[in-house]
């Protein structure tokens, strides 16, 4: 249960740009949310200390809504939504650092107060070495999974087989590797520096760097087992129509790459649906155009600010899940749900505690990692990385290919070539997929008959919700647009982390067809994969 306060925010720096409250917004846009499988609901979010900015709360049909959220929303009055999430952060933030492995717990199911029935804590080791990237010799080559040949797969299968055959207590054993993901995701670790909080590397700006390190060691372990220092993981090229089918070798029953816990209707030749939600299946004819538009949105359209791509700031004192970036919450999450069993808990891929037990996880994430590299290449002269030490100096623990526990930093992940691997060059067909508006904006808004946002939220999202949102400025010059992007910010999204949740957002849409994501009116989505332990999180999304 939670609140949705939504707004147009157009501050480029996070600081107030204009006293927008004095502008009479003369123009509204229609804002539509479509629930395709929405199991969450929202109610008023009373943060507590609102007196200064919000003398009164707004009474709505759903109850009281914290007026501060609304005001903040309306044009970034007091410093834009980005500041809301860091309410908890100490004044002098410090980067997330490695957890104390000896304090790893099995975690608790917060709904039932029962312990998790799996233990994903890694072996404890006394000696931790600060990892130095080894000098780059011959590059590891990561091929597109649909283009790699039988010889390559023979090696890959052999390596995974050997990894599965390692002693169960060896930290390089396949199950131990899968548990590394569970431990960093299912709240088994305390946050060093603020032990009241649990550590979570998803839904925040550590998503890309942490997973890059995770794959890096997984790959090196495989390479060592087959004595091939150039071995590179294959990427499941699901952003390209040629690679959208699950790579066939993963579906071979007797392959070490096979996993029985998958949605059987999504095995080859089904096309991966990057906007997947199990409640309303996408018309198969729409999958390819939708996927390309989803990719365009995540990689180009909705990511002018770093945090839009990477996810929200996460430092010591930040509660888990401050907010995911575009790829994390979109295509990445959709495919987790698409591959996992069609059950409420979605094992293996569709549930974070079990997801890395499916060998396809590593090819899925290798593509996510590749998209990070691609995105950096598309940025041109714009900044590609957060300059903050809070990001760069964050560190994590992994076991390397020699079973040595090592401490690694975000700063070393910025260049995959320095990490010794490159990607096969493939087409980026989605780059051409900039959708064009079909309906005049003013017409969509005026004919919608939708109520004003502030009279509707908070709202339980169990059907299509349409509202008018005031924009900070009626018309913006080309220069304005270059200087700062206009964003739709949806904050106070409260979801149960044990459920698969997704909703789509459309702007100025007319016809409400839920699977037409390949049109300009589609702004983006929120989605999450279930975690084993149920807990309520509050999060937000920003859509360009
Ligand atoms: Cu760590 Cu795709 O999740």
XYZ file of C-alpha atoms and ligand atoms in Angstrom:
547
model
C 0.000 0.000 0.000
C 1.348 3.427 -0.765
C 1.058 6.693 -2.435
C 1.622 7.776 -5.945
C 2.451 11.403 -6.197
C 3.166 12.266 -9.746
C 4.543 15.258 -11.410
C 6.366 16.895 -14.215
C 9.819 17.733 -13.033
C 12.109 19.700 -15.244
C 15.109 20.539 -13.175
C 18.351 19.505 -14.748
C 20.469 19.906 -11.663
C 18.123 18.830 -8.939
C 17.881 22.428 -7.779
C 14.820 24.589 -8.157
C 14.956 26.329 -11.492
C 11.892 28.561 -11.455
C 9.300 29.521 -8.904
C 6.941 27.354 -10.834
C 4.132 27.648 -8.356
C 3.443 31.088 -9.710
C 2.937 29.954 -13.231
C -0.637 29.094 -14.046
C -0.206 25.971 -16.017
C -2.341 26.610 -19.042
C -1.855 23.264 -20.595
C -2.357 19.726 -19.467
C -1.315 16.374 -20.778
C -3.089 13.100 -20.417
C -1.295 10.608 -18.308
C -2.416 7.024 -18.479
C -1.293 4.029 -16.517
C -2.294 0.641 -17.740
C -2.203 -2.289 -15.484
C -1.369 -5.458 -17.214
C -0.568 -7.426 -14.163
C -0.767 -5.138 -11.280
C -1.057 -6.586 -7.867
C -0.122 -3.562 -5.867
C -2.005 -0.720 -4.455
C -1.289 2.708 -3.185
C -2.360 4.855 -0.329
C -1.290 8.066 1.257
C 2.350 8.389 2.086
C 2.778 10.385 5.213
C 6.453 10.958 5.461
C 5.937 12.752 8.755
C 7.929 15.933 8.713
C 5.964 17.923 6.159
C 4.872 20.861 8.205
C 7.129 23.398 6.608
C 6.015 22.947 3.060
C 2.579 21.487 3.514
C 0.212 23.049 5.933
C -2.548 20.744 4.931
C -3.095 17.404 3.410
C -5.259 16.903 0.406
C -8.392 14.923 0.904
C -9.026 12.572 -1.987
C -11.518 9.863 -2.709
C -8.922 7.369 -1.541
C -8.062 9.129 1.670
C -5.483 11.680 2.583
C -2.583 12.462 0.395
C 0.491 14.132 1.695
C 0.393 17.565 0.172
C 4.142 17.919 0.212
C 4.516 15.162 -2.309
C 2.134 16.894 -4.618
C 3.842 20.227 -4.286
C 7.240 18.748 -4.762
C 5.944 16.995 -7.747
C 4.493 20.026 -9.404
C 7.572 21.237 -11.134
C 10.307 20.442 -8.689
C 9.334 23.233 -6.363
C 11.599 22.397 -3.500
C 14.330 20.635 -5.325
C 12.897 17.901 -7.511
C 11.904 14.431 -6.714
C 15.443 13.114 -6.671
C 15.937 14.589 -3.255
C 13.001 12.788 -1.766
C 14.615 9.406 -1.827
C 17.653 10.458 0.090
C 15.664 11.620 3.100
C 17.310 8.910 5.132
C 20.847 9.459 3.970
C 23.268 10.969 6.416
C 24.433 14.462 5.548
C 27.865 13.172 4.638
C 27.067 10.183 2.537
C 29.531 7.359 2.203
C 29.743 4.675 -0.419
C 28.353 1.223 0.112
C 31.122 -1.114 1.198
C 31.560 -4.857 1.348
C 29.389 -6.752 3.778
C 30.736 -8.730 6.698
C 30.255 -12.283 5.424
C 30.267 -13.676 8.942
C 27.114 -11.678 9.638
C 25.222 -13.106 6.689
C 21.861 -14.414 7.814
C 19.351 -16.577 6.037
C 17.071 -13.578 5.956
C 13.493 -13.328 7.051
C 10.259 -13.492 5.208
C 8.854 -10.233 6.403
C 5.282 -11.289 5.746
C 5.349 -14.429 7.808
C 8.302 -13.572 10.021
C 9.667 -16.992 9.081
C 13.238 -17.501 7.967
C 13.880 -18.076 4.291
C 13.904 -21.749 3.444
C 17.115 -21.398 1.475
C 20.493 -20.392 2.797
C 22.507 -18.463 0.286
C 25.337 -17.274 2.509
C 28.776 -17.839 0.978
C 31.658 -19.564 2.754
C 33.481 -17.187 5.087
C 37.132 -16.527 4.446
C 39.601 -14.726 6.683
C 41.754 -13.273 3.971
C 40.378 -10.619 1.659
C 42.576 -9.249 -1.111
C 41.998 -5.879 -2.759
C 41.568 -6.888 -6.353
C 43.762 -5.383 -9.054
C 42.718 -5.821 -12.646
C 45.339 -8.084 -14.204
C 47.216 -6.716 -17.221
C 45.170 -7.334 -20.348
C 46.651 -10.004 -22.560
C 44.581 -11.571 -25.283
C 41.020 -10.258 -24.999
C 38.204 -12.538 -24.043
C 35.598 -12.502 -26.765
C 31.911 -12.537 -25.850
C 29.892 -13.762 -28.848
C 26.217 -13.283 -29.636
C 24.560 -16.506 -28.485
C 22.613 -16.982 -31.721
C 25.761 -16.624 -33.812
C 28.122 -18.843 -31.798
C 28.911 -22.235 -33.311
C 28.791 -25.777 -31.976
C 32.494 -25.749 -31.092
C 32.006 -22.766 -28.898
C 29.015 -24.354 -27.171
C 30.889 -27.597 -26.626
C 33.424 -25.585 -24.608
C 30.792 -23.588 -22.765
C 28.808 -26.704 -21.856
C 31.938 -28.485 -20.699
C 32.886 -25.546 -18.477
C 29.435 -25.334 -16.870
C 29.419 -29.089 -16.338
C 32.765 -28.884 -14.554
C 31.552 -25.984 -12.477
C 28.512 -27.967 -11.381
C 30.789 -30.863 -10.461
C 33.030 -28.874 -8.109
C 32.677 -29.789 -4.418
C 29.530 -28.149 -3.026
C 31.511 -26.088 -0.520
C 33.864 -24.701 -3.181
C 32.853 -21.076 -3.679
C 33.277 -21.573 -7.442
C 30.716 -24.370 -7.540
C 27.745 -23.480 -9.748
C 25.253 -23.430 -6.877
C 27.598 -21.316 -4.766
C 27.824 -18.879 -7.648
C 24.041 -18.768 -7.926
C 23.896 -18.054 -4.212
C 26.187 -15.057 -4.574
C 23.338 -13.409 -6.412
C 20.772 -14.472 -3.822
C 22.884 -13.164 -0.953
C 23.364 -9.733 -2.506
C 19.720 -9.530 -3.401
C 17.642 -11.225 -0.771
C 18.651 -9.050 2.124
C 20.943 -11.510 3.857
C 23.688 -8.959 4.516
C 23.709 -5.996 6.809
C 24.678 -2.716 5.309
C 28.152 -1.916 6.604
C 27.897 1.450 8.307
C 24.177 1.182 9.008
C 23.502 -2.345 10.250
C 19.810 -1.616 10.768
C 19.510 -1.663 7.003
C 19.987 -4.591 4.681
C 22.201 -4.556 1.629
C 20.576 -4.700 -1.810
C 22.442 -4.084 -5.046
C 19.365 -4.001 -7.297
C 17.072 -1.066 -8.007
C 19.857 1.425 -7.616
C 22.979 2.772 -9.300
C 25.026 -0.340 -8.438
C 22.985 -2.580 -10.696
C 25.339 -2.394 -13.701
C 28.699 -2.402 -11.877
C 27.822 -5.166 -9.442
C 26.553 -7.474 -12.176
C 29.613 -6.694 -14.315
C 31.855 -7.981 -11.547
C 29.612 -10.964 -10.962
C 29.829 -12.048 -14.615
C 33.528 -11.235 -14.716
C 34.389 -13.809 -12.051
C 31.856 -16.331 -13.296
C 33.496 -16.134 -16.716
C 37.019 -16.434 -15.342
C 36.060 -19.488 -13.299
C 34.627 -21.140 -16.424
C 37.704 -20.206 -18.439
C 40.011 -21.640 -15.811
C 38.069 -24.918 -15.637
C 38.562 -25.515 -19.361
C 41.998 -23.941 -19.351
C 41.032 -21.244 -21.831
C 41.989 -17.742 -20.708
C 40.173 -16.232 -23.696
C 36.812 -17.834 -22.964
C 33.993 -15.266 -22.980
C 30.326 -15.682 -22.038
C 27.745 -15.605 -24.846
C 25.207 -12.778 -24.822
C 21.556 -13.430 -25.491
C 21.017 -10.737 -28.098
C 17.345 -10.127 -27.289
C 17.458 -6.522 -28.470
C 17.888 -7.747 -32.040
C 15.099 -9.613 -33.904
C 17.636 -12.245 -35.003
C 18.415 -13.078 -31.398
C 15.029 -12.766 -29.725
C 14.371 -16.486 -29.471
C 15.907 -18.193 -26.440
C 19.249 -19.533 -27.705
C 18.378 -23.083 -28.645
C 21.188 -24.843 -26.771
C 19.745 -23.680 -23.427
C 16.579 -25.586 -24.245
C 18.269 -28.916 -24.971
C 17.096 -31.305 -22.263
C 20.451 -32.963 -21.644
C 22.598 -29.900 -21.796
C 24.212 -28.554 -18.598
C 22.722 -25.259 -19.792
C 19.194 -26.585 -19.445
C 16.917 -25.704 -16.538
C 13.532 -27.363 -16.087
C 12.095 -24.472 -14.121
C 11.068 -22.280 -17.021
C 7.859 -21.203 -18.672
C 7.414 -23.981 -21.216
C 5.478 -21.792 -23.612
C 8.483 -19.513 -23.932
C 10.931 -22.100 -25.191
C 12.044 -21.796 -28.831
C 10.602 -20.687 -31.172
C 8.786 -18.143 -28.951
C 10.047 -14.593 -29.298
C 11.236 -12.912 -26.114
C 8.780 -10.249 -25.046
C 10.614 -7.253 -23.593
C 7.348 -5.862 -22.293
C 6.198 -9.163 -20.866
C 3.524 -9.428 -18.270
C 1.718 -12.674 -17.676
C -1.743 -11.156 -17.301
C -2.135 -9.829 -20.800
C 0.035 -11.515 -23.384
C 1.338 -9.386 -26.211
C -0.034 -10.088 -29.657
C 2.842 -12.066 -31.261
C 2.775 -9.755 -34.284
C 3.499 -6.806 -32.025
C 6.441 -8.336 -30.186
C 9.243 -7.278 -32.537
C 8.121 -3.667 -33.054
C 7.332 -3.357 -29.348
C 10.714 -4.747 -28.359
C 12.554 -2.328 -30.608
C 10.644 0.607 -29.215
C 11.228 -0.557 -25.666
C 14.954 -0.655 -26.411
C 14.928 2.762 -28.015
C 13.216 4.161 -24.945
C 15.605 2.546 -22.476
C 18.771 3.355 -24.379
C 18.027 6.702 -25.991
C 14.757 8.371 -25.243
C 14.360 8.125 -21.503
C 17.934 8.369 -20.314
C 19.298 11.832 -20.654
C 20.328 11.910 -17.007
C 22.755 9.429 -15.572
C 20.398 8.227 -12.878
C 17.740 7.498 -15.496
C 20.011 4.896 -16.976
C 21.906 3.695 -13.917
C 19.259 3.936 -11.214
C 19.055 6.079 -8.113
C 21.803 6.946 -5.696
C 22.412 4.320 -3.036
C 24.823 5.009 -0.184
C 25.246 4.101 3.460
C 21.966 4.938 5.133
C 19.800 4.541 2.028
C 17.044 1.973 2.426
C 17.015 -0.770 -0.241
C 15.430 -0.092 -3.649
C 15.736 3.683 -4.094
C 14.833 3.268 -7.775
C 15.933 1.255 -10.810
C 17.317 2.574 -14.097
C 15.656 2.194 -17.495
C 17.095 -1.141 -18.601
C 16.933 -2.682 -15.153
C 13.255 -2.016 -14.667
C 12.288 -2.600 -18.301
C 13.662 -5.236 -20.657
C 15.861 -6.780 -17.992
C 13.003 -7.421 -15.557
C 10.579 -8.433 -18.287
C 12.847 -11.234 -19.435
C 13.388 -12.538 -15.934
C 9.631 -12.945 -15.676
C 9.290 -14.242 -19.224
C 11.772 -17.100 -18.731
C 10.720 -18.207 -15.235
C 7.943 -20.683 -14.559
C 4.453 -19.388 -15.032
C 3.650 -19.567 -11.318
C 3.204 -16.781 -8.782
C 6.788 -17.222 -7.585
C 8.331 -17.682 -11.027
C 11.355 -19.898 -10.273
C 14.054 -19.980 -11.455
C 14.610 -16.874 -13.569
C 11.588 -14.988 -12.332
C 12.610 -14.896 -8.696
C 15.760 -13.266 -7.395
C 16.770 -15.911 -4.873
C 16.748 -18.618 -7.568
C 17.376 -16.674 -10.749
C 21.087 -17.435 -11.153
C 20.440 -21.176 -10.883
C 19.336 -21.025 -14.495
C 22.411 -20.945 -16.754
C 20.572 -18.620 -19.111
C 20.752 -15.967 -16.407
C 24.407 -15.394 -17.302
C 23.663 -14.892 -20.995
C 20.741 -12.651 -20.190
C 22.953 -10.506 -17.984
C 25.839 -10.571 -20.420
C 23.491 -8.804 -22.812
C 22.525 -6.326 -20.100
C 26.222 -5.716 -19.542
C 26.766 -5.273 -23.267
C 23.961 -2.714 -23.373
C 25.851 -0.721 -20.762
C 28.876 -0.629 -23.067
C 26.655 0.249 -26.050
C 24.954 3.043 -24.119
C 28.313 4.552 -23.216
C 29.225 4.538 -26.884
C 25.988 6.345 -27.752
C 26.508 9.073 -25.160
C 28.925 11.095 -27.248
C 30.419 13.931 -25.228
C 27.811 13.707 -22.445
C 29.045 12.357 -19.091
C 28.939 8.594 -18.890
C 29.632 8.043 -15.220
C 28.785 9.560 -11.898
C 31.843 11.458 -10.734
C 30.966 10.876 -7.055
C 33.175 8.862 -4.834
C 29.885 7.552 -3.409
C 29.518 5.557 -6.586
C 33.080 4.998 -7.774
C 34.477 3.852 -4.442
C 31.702 1.473 -3.513
C 33.053 -2.055 -3.125
C 31.792 -5.625 -3.165
C 33.169 -9.084 -2.383
C 33.521 -11.994 -4.766
C 35.478 -15.229 -4.926
C 37.795 -15.209 -7.916
C 38.796 -18.081 -10.193
C 41.330 -19.242 -7.599
C 38.719 -19.320 -4.830
C 40.347 -16.268 -3.283
C 38.002 -13.769 -1.676
C 38.570 -10.367 -3.301
C 37.297 -6.864 -2.793
C 36.400 -4.999 -5.987
C 35.384 -1.449 -6.728
C 32.903 0.202 -9.026
C 35.631 2.431 -10.466
C 37.276 -0.573 -12.114
C 34.158 -1.532 -14.069
C 33.880 1.536 -16.279
C 35.743 0.123 -19.241
C 35.131 -3.487 -20.224
C 38.303 -3.568 -22.322
C 40.392 -2.775 -19.273
C 38.663 -5.740 -17.693
C 39.933 -7.828 -20.572
C 36.851 -8.599 -22.647
C 35.089 -7.331 -25.743
C 31.739 -7.946 -27.377
C 30.991 -9.228 -30.809
C 29.839 -6.303 -32.901
C 26.194 -6.672 -33.908
C 23.535 -4.378 -35.375
C 21.467 -2.108 -33.158
C 18.171 -2.192 -35.061
C 16.330 -0.291 -32.313
C 18.413 2.820 -32.951
C 16.079 3.618 -35.836
C 12.978 3.126 -33.760
C 12.136 6.588 -32.675
C 8.340 6.522 -32.569
C 6.301 9.393 -34.006
C 3.313 10.979 -32.348
C 0.050 10.129 -34.040
C -2.392 12.315 -32.206
C -2.188 16.024 -31.580
C -1.218 16.447 -27.964
C -3.754 19.068 -27.191
C -6.490 16.962 -28.682
C -5.626 13.893 -26.659
C -5.627 15.903 -23.462
C -8.770 17.903 -24.055
C -10.841 15.013 -25.316
C -9.811 12.636 -22.586
C -12.208 13.862 -19.933
C -9.617 12.757 -17.389
C -9.581 14.298 -13.913
C -6.617 16.292 -12.599
C -3.886 14.169 -11.079
C -4.124 15.756 -7.660
C -7.718 14.664 -7.290
C -6.966 11.062 -8.136
C -3.808 10.035 -6.328
C -3.092 8.056 -4.272
C -4.651 5.305 -6.256
C -4.788 1.570 -6.240
C -3.711 0.492 -9.671
C -6.092 -2.296 -10.610
C -7.368 -0.804 -13.842
C -6.377 1.846 -16.370
C -5.981 5.174 -14.611
C -6.040 8.366 -16.674
C -5.226 11.765 -15.286
C -4.278 15.225 -16.454
C -0.869 16.411 -15.298
C 0.061 20.064 -15.241
C 3.247 20.905 -17.050
C 5.649 23.476 -15.635
C 5.786 25.316 -18.956
C 3.457 25.422 -21.903
C 5.976 25.600 -24.665
C 9.685 25.092 -24.543
C 12.216 26.304 -27.038
C 14.749 24.004 -28.590
C 17.341 25.513 -26.278
C 15.210 24.840 -23.211
C 14.877 21.263 -24.307
C 18.591 20.852 -24.704
C 19.227 22.418 -21.330
C 16.804 20.363 -19.368
C 14.620 17.452 -20.121
C 10.992 17.374 -19.105
C 10.320 14.334 -17.007
C 7.293 12.593 -15.704
C 8.173 11.464 -12.197
C 6.055 8.874 -10.472
C 7.074 8.583 -6.887
C 5.822 6.876 -3.791
C 5.163 3.707 -5.772
C 4.636 1.094 -3.116
C 4.826 -2.538 -4.056
C 5.077 -5.895 -2.413
C 8.513 -7.211 -3.356
C 7.289 -10.811 -3.337
C 5.110 -10.194 -6.390
C 5.779 -9.783 -10.052
C 4.585 -6.275 -10.810
C 4.492 -4.272 -13.987
C 2.636 -1.252 -15.262
C 3.019 0.825 -18.394
C 2.769 4.580 -18.726
C 1.395 6.376 -21.766
C 1.286 10.091 -22.416
C -1.380 11.699 -24.598
C -2.711 8.349 -25.606
C -6.109 7.908 -27.142
C -7.001 4.345 -27.758
C -5.802 2.468 -24.648
C -4.540 -0.602 -26.412
C -2.244 -2.143 -23.831
C 0.153 -3.931 -26.163
C 1.008 -1.060 -28.480
C 4.313 -0.135 -26.980
C 5.812 0.811 -30.328
C 4.168 4.194 -30.457
C 5.309 7.568 -29.331
C 2.712 7.729 -26.574
C 4.394 4.903 -24.685
C 6.605 6.522 -22.080
C 7.917 3.521 -20.168
C 7.067 1.104 -17.439
C 7.639 0.041 -13.895
C 8.345 -3.595 -13.266
C 9.953 -5.870 -10.733
C 10.827 -9.502 -10.297
C 9.591 -11.060 -7.050
C 12.047 -11.439 -4.216
C 11.803 -14.423 -1.940
C 11.027 -12.360 1.103
C 8.040 -10.140 0.972
C 8.496 -6.592 2.033
C 6.881 -3.332 1.069
C 9.153 -0.944 -0.758
C 8.586 2.584 -1.846
C 10.217 3.578 -5.059
C 9.898 5.895 -8.019
C 10.443 6.115 -11.736
C 11.378 9.005 -13.981
C 10.299 8.961 -17.606
C 11.718 11.285 -20.234
Cu 20.614 -9.433 -10.276
Cu 18.786 -9.677 -13.392
O 19.249 -9.598 -11.599
